[in-house]
Short mmCIF file of C-alpha atoms and ligand atoms in Angstrom, two decimals:
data_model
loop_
_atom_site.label_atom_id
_atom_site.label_comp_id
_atom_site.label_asym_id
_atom_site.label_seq_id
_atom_site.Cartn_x
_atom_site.Cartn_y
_atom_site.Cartn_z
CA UNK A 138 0.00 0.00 0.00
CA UNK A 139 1.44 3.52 -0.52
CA UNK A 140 1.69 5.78 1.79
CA UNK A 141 0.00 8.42 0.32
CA UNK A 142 -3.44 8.91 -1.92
CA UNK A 143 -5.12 11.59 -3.95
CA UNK A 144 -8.69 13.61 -3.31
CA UNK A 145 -10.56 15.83 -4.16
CA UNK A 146 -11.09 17.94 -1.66
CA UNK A 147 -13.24 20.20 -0.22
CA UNK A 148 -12.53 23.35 1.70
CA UNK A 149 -14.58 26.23 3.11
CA UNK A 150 -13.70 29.82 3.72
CA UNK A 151 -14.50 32.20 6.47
CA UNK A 152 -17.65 33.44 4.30
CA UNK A 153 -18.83 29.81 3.99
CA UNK A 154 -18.10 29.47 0.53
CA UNK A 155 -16.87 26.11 -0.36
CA UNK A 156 -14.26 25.51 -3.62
CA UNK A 157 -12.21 21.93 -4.21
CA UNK A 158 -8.88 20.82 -5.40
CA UNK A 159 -7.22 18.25 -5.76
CA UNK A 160 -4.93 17.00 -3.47
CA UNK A 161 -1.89 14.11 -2.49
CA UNK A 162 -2.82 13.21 1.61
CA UNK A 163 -0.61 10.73 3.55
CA UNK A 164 -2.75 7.80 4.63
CA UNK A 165 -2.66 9.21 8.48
CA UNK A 166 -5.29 11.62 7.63
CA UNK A 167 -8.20 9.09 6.88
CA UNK A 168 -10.77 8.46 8.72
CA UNK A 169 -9.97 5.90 11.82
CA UNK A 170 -12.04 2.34 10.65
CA UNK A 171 -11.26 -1.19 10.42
CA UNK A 172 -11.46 -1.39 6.36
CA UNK A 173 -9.11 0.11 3.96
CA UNK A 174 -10.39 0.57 -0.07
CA UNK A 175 -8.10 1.33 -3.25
CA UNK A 176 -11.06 3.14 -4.70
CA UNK A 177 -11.30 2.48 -8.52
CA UNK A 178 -14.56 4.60 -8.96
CA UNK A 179 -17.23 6.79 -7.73
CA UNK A 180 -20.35 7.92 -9.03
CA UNK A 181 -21.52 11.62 -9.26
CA UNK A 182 -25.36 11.99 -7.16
CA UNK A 183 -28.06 14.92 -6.79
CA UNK A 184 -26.65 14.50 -3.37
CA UNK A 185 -22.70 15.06 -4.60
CA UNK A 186 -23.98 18.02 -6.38
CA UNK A 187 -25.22 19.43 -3.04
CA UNK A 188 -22.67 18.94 -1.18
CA UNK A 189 -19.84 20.06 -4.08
CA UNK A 190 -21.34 23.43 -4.39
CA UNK A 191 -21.93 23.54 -0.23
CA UNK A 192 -26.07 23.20 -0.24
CA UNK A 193 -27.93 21.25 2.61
CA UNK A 194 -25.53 21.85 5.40
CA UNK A 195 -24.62 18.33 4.51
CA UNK A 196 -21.00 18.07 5.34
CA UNK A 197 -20.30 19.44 9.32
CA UNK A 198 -16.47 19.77 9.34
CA UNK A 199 -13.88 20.77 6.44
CA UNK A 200 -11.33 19.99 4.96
CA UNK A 201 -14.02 17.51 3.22
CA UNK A 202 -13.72 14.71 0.98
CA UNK A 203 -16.99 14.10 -0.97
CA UNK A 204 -18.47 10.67 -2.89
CA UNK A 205 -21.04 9.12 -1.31
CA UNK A 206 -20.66 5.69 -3.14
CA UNK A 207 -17.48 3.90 -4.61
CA UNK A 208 -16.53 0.49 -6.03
CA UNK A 209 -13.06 -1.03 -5.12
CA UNK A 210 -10.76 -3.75 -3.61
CA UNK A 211 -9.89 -4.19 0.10
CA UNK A 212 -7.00 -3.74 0.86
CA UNK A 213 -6.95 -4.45 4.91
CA UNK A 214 -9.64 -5.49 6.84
CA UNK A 215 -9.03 -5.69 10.48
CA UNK A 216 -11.66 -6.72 11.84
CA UNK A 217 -11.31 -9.91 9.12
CA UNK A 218 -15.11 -9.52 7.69
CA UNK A 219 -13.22 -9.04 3.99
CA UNK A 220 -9.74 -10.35 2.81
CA UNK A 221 -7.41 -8.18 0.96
CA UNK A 222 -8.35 -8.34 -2.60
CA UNK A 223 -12.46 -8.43 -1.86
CA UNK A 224 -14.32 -6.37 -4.37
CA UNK A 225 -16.95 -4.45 -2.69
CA UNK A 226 -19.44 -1.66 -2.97
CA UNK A 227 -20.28 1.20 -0.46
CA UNK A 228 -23.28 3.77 -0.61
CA UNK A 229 -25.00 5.34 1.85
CA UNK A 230 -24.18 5.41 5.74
CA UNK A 231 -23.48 9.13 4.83
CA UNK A 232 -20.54 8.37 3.73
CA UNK A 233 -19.31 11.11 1.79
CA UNK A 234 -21.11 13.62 4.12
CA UNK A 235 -20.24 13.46 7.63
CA UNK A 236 -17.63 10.58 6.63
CA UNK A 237 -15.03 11.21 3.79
CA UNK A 238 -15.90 9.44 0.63
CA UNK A 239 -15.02 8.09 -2.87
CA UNK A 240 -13.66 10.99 -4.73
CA UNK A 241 -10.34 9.92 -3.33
CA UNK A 242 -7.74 6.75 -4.67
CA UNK A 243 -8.46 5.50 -0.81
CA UNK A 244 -10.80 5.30 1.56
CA UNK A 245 -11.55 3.80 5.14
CA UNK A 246 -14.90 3.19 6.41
CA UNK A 247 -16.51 0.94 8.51
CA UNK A 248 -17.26 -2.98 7.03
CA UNK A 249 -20.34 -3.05 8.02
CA UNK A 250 -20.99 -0.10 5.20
CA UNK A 251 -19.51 -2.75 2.31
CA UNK A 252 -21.13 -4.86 0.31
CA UNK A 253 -19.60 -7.68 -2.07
CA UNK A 254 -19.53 -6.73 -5.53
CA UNK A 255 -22.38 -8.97 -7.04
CA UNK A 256 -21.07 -11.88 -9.78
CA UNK A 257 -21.71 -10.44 -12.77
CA UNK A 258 -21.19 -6.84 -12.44
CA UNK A 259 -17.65 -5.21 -13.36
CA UNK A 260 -16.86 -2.00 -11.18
CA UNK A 261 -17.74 0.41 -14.09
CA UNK A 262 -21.15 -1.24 -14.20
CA UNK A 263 -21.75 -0.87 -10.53
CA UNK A 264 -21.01 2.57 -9.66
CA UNK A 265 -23.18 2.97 -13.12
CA UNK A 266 -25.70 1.95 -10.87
CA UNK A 267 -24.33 3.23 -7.83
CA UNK A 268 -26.64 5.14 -5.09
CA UNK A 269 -28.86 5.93 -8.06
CA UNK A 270 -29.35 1.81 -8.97
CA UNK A 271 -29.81 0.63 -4.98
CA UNK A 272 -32.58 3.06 -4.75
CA UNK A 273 -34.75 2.22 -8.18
CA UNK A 274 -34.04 -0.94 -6.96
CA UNK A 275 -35.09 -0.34 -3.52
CA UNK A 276 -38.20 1.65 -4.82
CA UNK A 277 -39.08 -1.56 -7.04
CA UNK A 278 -38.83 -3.75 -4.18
CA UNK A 279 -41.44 -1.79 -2.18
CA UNK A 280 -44.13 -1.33 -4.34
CA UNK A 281 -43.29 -5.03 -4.86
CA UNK A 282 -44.15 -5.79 -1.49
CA UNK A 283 -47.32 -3.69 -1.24
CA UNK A 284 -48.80 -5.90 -4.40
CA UNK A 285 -47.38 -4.31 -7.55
CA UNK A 286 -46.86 -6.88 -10.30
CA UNK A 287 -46.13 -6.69 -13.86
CA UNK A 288 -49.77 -8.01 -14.31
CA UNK A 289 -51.06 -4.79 -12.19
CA UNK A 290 -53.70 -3.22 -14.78
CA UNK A 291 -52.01 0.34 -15.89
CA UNK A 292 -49.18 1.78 -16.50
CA UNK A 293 -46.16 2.47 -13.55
CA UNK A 294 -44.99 6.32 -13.60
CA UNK A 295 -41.25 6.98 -13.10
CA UNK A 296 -40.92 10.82 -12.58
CA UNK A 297 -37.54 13.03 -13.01
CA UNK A 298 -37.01 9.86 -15.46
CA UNK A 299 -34.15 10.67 -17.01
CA UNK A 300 -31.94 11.95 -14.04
CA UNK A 301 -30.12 8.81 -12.59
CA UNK A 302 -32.67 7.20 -10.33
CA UNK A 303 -35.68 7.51 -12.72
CA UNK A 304 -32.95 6.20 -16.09
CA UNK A 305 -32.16 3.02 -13.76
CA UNK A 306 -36.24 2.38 -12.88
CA UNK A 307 -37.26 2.90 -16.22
CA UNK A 308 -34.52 -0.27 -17.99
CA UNK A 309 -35.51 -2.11 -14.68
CA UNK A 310 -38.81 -1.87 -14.40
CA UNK A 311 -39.90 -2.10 -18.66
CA UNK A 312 -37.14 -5.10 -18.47
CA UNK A 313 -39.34 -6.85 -16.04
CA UNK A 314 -42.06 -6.65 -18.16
CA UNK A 315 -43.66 -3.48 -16.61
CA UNK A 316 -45.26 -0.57 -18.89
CA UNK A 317 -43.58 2.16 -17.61
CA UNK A 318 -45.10 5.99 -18.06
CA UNK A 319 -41.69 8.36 -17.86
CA UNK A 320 -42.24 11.53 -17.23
CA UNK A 321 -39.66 13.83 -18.10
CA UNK A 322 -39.38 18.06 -18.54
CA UNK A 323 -36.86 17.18 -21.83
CA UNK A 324 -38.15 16.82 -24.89
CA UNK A 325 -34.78 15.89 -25.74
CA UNK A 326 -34.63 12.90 -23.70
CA UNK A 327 -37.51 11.08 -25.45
CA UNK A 328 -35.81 8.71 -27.76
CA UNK A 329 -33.09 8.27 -24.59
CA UNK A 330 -36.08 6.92 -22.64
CA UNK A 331 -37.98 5.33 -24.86
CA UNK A 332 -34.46 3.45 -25.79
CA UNK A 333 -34.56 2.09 -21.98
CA UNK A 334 -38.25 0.50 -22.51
CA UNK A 335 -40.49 3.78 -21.68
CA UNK A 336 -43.95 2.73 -22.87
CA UNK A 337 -45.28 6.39 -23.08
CA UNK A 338 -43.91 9.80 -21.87
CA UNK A 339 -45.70 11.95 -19.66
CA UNK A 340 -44.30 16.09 -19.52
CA UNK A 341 -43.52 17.53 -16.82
CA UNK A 342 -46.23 20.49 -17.25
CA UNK A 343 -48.71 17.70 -17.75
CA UNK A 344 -48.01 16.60 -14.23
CA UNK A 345 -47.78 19.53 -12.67
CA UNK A 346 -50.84 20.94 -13.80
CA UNK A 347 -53.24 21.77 -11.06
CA UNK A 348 -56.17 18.91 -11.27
CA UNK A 349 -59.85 20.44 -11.18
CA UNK A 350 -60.47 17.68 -7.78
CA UNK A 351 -58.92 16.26 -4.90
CA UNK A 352 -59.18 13.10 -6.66
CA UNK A 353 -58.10 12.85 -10.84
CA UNK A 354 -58.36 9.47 -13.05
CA UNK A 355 -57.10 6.71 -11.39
CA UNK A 356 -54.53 6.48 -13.75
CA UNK A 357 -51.08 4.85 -12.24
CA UNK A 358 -50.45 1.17 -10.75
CA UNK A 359 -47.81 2.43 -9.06
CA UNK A 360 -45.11 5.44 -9.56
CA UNK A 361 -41.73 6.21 -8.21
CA UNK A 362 -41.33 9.60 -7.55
CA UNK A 363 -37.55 11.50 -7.96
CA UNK A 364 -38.97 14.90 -7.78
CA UNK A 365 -41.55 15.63 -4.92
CA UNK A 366 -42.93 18.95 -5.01
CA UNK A 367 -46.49 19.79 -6.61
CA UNK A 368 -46.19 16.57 -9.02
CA UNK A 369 -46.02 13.95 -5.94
CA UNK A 370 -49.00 15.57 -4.80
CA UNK A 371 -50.74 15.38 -7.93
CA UNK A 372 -49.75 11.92 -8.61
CA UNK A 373 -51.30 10.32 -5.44
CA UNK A 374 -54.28 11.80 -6.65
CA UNK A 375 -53.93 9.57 -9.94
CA UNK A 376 -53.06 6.32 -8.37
CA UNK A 377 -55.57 3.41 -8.86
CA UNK A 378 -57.13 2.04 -5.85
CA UNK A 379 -54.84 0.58 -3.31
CA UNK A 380 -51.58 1.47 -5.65
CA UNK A 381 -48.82 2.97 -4.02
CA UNK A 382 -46.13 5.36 -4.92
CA UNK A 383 -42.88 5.11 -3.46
CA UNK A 384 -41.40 8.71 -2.81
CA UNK A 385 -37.46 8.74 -3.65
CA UNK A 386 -36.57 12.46 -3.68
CA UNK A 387 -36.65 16.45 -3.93
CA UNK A 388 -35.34 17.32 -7.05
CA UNK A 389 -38.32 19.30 -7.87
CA UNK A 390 -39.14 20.67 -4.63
CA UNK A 391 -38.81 20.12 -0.55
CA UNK A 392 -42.98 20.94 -0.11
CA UNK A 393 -45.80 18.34 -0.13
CA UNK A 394 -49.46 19.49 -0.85
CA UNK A 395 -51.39 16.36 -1.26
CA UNK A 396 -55.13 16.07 -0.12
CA UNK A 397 -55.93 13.24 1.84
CA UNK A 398 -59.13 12.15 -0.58
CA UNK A 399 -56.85 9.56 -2.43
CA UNK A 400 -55.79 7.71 0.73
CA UNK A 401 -59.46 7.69 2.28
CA UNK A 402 -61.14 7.12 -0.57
CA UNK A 403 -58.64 4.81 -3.22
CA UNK A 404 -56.25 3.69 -0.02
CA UNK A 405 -53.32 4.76 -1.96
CA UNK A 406 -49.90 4.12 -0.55
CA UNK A 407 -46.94 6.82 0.25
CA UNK A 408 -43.91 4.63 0.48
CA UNK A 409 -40.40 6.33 1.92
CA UNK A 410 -37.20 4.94 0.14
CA UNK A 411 -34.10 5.50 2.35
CA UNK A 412 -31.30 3.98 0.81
CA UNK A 413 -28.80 5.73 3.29
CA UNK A 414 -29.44 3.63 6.20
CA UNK A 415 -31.41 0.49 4.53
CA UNK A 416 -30.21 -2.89 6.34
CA UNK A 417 -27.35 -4.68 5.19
CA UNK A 418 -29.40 -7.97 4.02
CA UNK A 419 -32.09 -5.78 1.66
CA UNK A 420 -28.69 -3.47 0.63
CA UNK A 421 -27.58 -7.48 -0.93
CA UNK A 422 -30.98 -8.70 -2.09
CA UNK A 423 -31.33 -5.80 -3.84
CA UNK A 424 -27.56 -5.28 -5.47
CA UNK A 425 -27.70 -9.20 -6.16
CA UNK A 426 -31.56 -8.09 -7.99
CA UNK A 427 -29.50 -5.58 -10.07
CA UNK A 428 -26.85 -7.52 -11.44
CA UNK A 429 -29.52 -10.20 -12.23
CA UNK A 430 -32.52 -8.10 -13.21
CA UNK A 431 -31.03 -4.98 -14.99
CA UNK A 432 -30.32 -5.16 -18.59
CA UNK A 433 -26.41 -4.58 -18.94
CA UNK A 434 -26.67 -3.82 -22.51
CA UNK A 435 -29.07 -0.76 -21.66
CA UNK A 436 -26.76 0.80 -18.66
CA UNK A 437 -24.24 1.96 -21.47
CA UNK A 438 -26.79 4.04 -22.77
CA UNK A 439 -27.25 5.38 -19.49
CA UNK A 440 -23.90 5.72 -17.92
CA UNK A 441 -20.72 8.12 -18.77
CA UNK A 442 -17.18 7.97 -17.27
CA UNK A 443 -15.74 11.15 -16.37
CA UNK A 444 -12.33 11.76 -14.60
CA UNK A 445 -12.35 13.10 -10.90
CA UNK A 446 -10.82 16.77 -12.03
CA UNK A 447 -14.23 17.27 -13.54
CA UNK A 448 -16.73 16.51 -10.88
CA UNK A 449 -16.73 20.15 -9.49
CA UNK A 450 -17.79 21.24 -13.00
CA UNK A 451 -20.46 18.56 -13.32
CA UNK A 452 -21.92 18.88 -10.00
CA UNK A 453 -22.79 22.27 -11.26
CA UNK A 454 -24.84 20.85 -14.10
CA UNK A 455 -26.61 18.12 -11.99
CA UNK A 456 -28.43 20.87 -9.95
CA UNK A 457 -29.47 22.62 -12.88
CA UNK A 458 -30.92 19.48 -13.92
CA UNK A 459 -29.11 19.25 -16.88
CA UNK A 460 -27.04 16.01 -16.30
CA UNK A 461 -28.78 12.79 -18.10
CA UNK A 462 -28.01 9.04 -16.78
CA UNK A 463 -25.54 8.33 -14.55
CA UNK A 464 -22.14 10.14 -14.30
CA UNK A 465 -19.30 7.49 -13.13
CA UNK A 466 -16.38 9.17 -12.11
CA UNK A 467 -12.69 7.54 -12.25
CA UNK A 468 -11.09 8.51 -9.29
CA UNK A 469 -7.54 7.10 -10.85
CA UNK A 470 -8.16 9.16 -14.35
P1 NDP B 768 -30.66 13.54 -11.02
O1 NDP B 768 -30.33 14.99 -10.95
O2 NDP B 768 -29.82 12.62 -11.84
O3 NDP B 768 -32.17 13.41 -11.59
C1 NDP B 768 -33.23 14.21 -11.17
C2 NDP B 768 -34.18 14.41 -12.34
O4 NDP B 768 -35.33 15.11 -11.88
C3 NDP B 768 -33.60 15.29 -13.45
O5 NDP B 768 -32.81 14.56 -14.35
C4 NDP B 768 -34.86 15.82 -14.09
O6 NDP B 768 -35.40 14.79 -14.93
C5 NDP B 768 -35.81 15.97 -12.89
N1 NDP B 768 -35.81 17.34 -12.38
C6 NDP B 768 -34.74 18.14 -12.13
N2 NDP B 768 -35.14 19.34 -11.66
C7 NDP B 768 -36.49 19.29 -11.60
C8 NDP B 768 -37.50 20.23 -11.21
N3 NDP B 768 -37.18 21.46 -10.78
N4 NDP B 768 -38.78 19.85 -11.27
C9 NDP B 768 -39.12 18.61 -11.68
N5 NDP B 768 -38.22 17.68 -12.10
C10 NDP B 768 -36.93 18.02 -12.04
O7 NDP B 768 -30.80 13.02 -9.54
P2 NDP B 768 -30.85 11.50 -9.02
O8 NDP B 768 -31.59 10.67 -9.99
O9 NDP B 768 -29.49 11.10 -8.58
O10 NDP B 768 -31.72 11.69 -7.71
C11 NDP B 768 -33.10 12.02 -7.83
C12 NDP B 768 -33.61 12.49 -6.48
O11 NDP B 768 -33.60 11.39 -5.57
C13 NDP B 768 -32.76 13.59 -5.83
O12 NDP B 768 -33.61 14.45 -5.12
C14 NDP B 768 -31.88 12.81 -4.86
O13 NDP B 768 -31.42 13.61 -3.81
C15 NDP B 768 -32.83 11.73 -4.41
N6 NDP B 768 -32.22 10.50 -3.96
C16 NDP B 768 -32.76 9.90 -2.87
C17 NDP B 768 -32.28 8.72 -2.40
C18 NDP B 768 -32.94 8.05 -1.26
O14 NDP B 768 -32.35 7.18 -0.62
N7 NDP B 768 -34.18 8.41 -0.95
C19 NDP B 768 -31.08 8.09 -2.99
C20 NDP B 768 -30.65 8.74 -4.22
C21 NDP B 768 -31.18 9.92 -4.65
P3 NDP B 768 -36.17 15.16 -16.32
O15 NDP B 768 -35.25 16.10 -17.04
O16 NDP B 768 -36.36 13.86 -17.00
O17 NDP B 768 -37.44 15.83 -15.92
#
């Protein structure tokens, strides 16, 4: 192991403002756990974005080291849970936030936080998934267990579908023989989503248009929501009886103004994803689901690789909305 690694790392002034560079650390400044990673890649997140540009009050002390997901291979292990060598996955755990992260060549965390990398997914592939593909996957799995099935009547509406999340629900979900409903504010993205097995496309003014009732056309058999806002509260209102949406994030808006009408009266379900602190046997089932379930073929479409000197840059364009797929970064690049 050398003695040193490089980061990307985050500092913040006396005004608060917060700017990175990169920079060569000796191994005594990481973080004191029992597992040591040679990270080979990260993956850019709404969350990243955040915490790049120093939204959220997300990170607590600085100097920083962002990346809350990465892909590598153990190098120690001492409490012996992994051998040297292991591949393994980490998201969540807030890792990356109050914990340094993956836009660094090395990282220490607790193994508890790792998971093995599933047979059948290379490292590229998983952090092409990443935080993004654990929570489709976890959003699947829930309107799974309240009754959703591929034979559920209606179509299943992925919002913010072409931001990371929604990309990986839409190949999963049409792959499992789903219609899926993506509802997008690009125009441009169309034949992008429709490539990954969208059945229709739904706008984003469409969904956010203010319905004449508490209660609209039962319309969805289930959703998965990656915007909140206005259009989560509008889309309860469409869900058929007893469907249920599962509500993944914010990108559209911290608010919720929902009536209650559509639980009362269709027993709709609001289901919370929380990938961050999910347990450690649904974090497996559900990577093991991925690299089994997910068409491989259709994550090139949806992932890029992009070395770590440009993740400042791109965490710009993710919170402007303007970043499509999934953004792998190559923290060795
Ligand atoms: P991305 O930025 O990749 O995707 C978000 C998508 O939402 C955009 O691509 C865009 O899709 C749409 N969007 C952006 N701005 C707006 C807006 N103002 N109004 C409506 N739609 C908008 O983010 P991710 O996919 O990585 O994450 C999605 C959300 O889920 C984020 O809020 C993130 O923080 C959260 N998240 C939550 C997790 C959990 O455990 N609960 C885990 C991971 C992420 P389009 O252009 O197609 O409309």
């Amino acid at each position: 192991m050398t003695d040193t690694f490089r980061a990307l790392v985050l500092d913040q002034d006396d005004a608060g403002k917060v700017s990175a560079s990169l920079q060569t650390l000796g191994n005594d400044r990481l973080p004191d756990a029992d597992t040591t990673v040679a990270v080979k890649y990260s993956s850019l997140n709404y969350k990243d974005g955040m915490i790049l540009n120093g939204l959220g009050k997300l990170v607590r002390d600085y100097p920083h080291i962002p990346g809350v997901d990465f892909v590598g291979v153990v190098e120690s292990c001492v409490s012996g849970a992994f051998q040297p060598g292991d591949d393994v996955i980490c998201t969540g755990w807030r890792v990356g936030e109050v914990w340094w992260g993956g836009f660094a060549t090395r990282a220490r965390v607790k193994s508890e936080w790792l998971v093995p990398l599933p047979k059948g997914l290379d490292s590229v592939q998983a952090m092409g998934l990443g935080t993004a593909g654990l929570t489709a996957m976890l959003a699947l799995m829930a309107l799974e267990d309240h009754g959703l099935t591929p034979e559920s009547e209606g179509e299943v509406l992925v919002t913010g579908a072409s931001g990371g999340v929604g990309s990986v629900a839409v190949a999963l979900l049409s792959n499992l023989g789903y219609r899926v409903a993506a509802g997008t504010g690009r125009d441009s993205s169309h034949d992008y989503l429709t490539g990954l097995g969208a059945a229709s496309l739904v706008s984003r003014a469409e969904l956010e248009e203010t319905p004449r009732g508490p209660l609209s056309k039962a319309r969805w058999s289930g959703a998965i929501d990656n915007v909140g806002g206005k259009i989560l509260g509008n889309l309860l209102s469409s869900l058929q009886p007893g469907a249920s949406c599962a509500a993944v994030g914010n990108a559209g808006g911290f608010t919720f103004e929902a009536s209650v009408l559509p639980f009362l009266l269709r027993g709709v379900n609001l289901l919370g994803i929380d990938s961050v602190a999910c347990p450690t046997a649904r974090r497996v089932t559900a990577w093991n689901r991925l690299a089994a379930e997910l068409p491989m073929d259709k994550l090139g479409a949806v992932a890029e690789v992009h070395p770590l000197s440009e993740a400042p840059a791109l965490g710009k364009r993710i919170l402007e909305g303007a970043v499509r797929g999934r953004t792998v970064i190559d923290v060795n690049a």
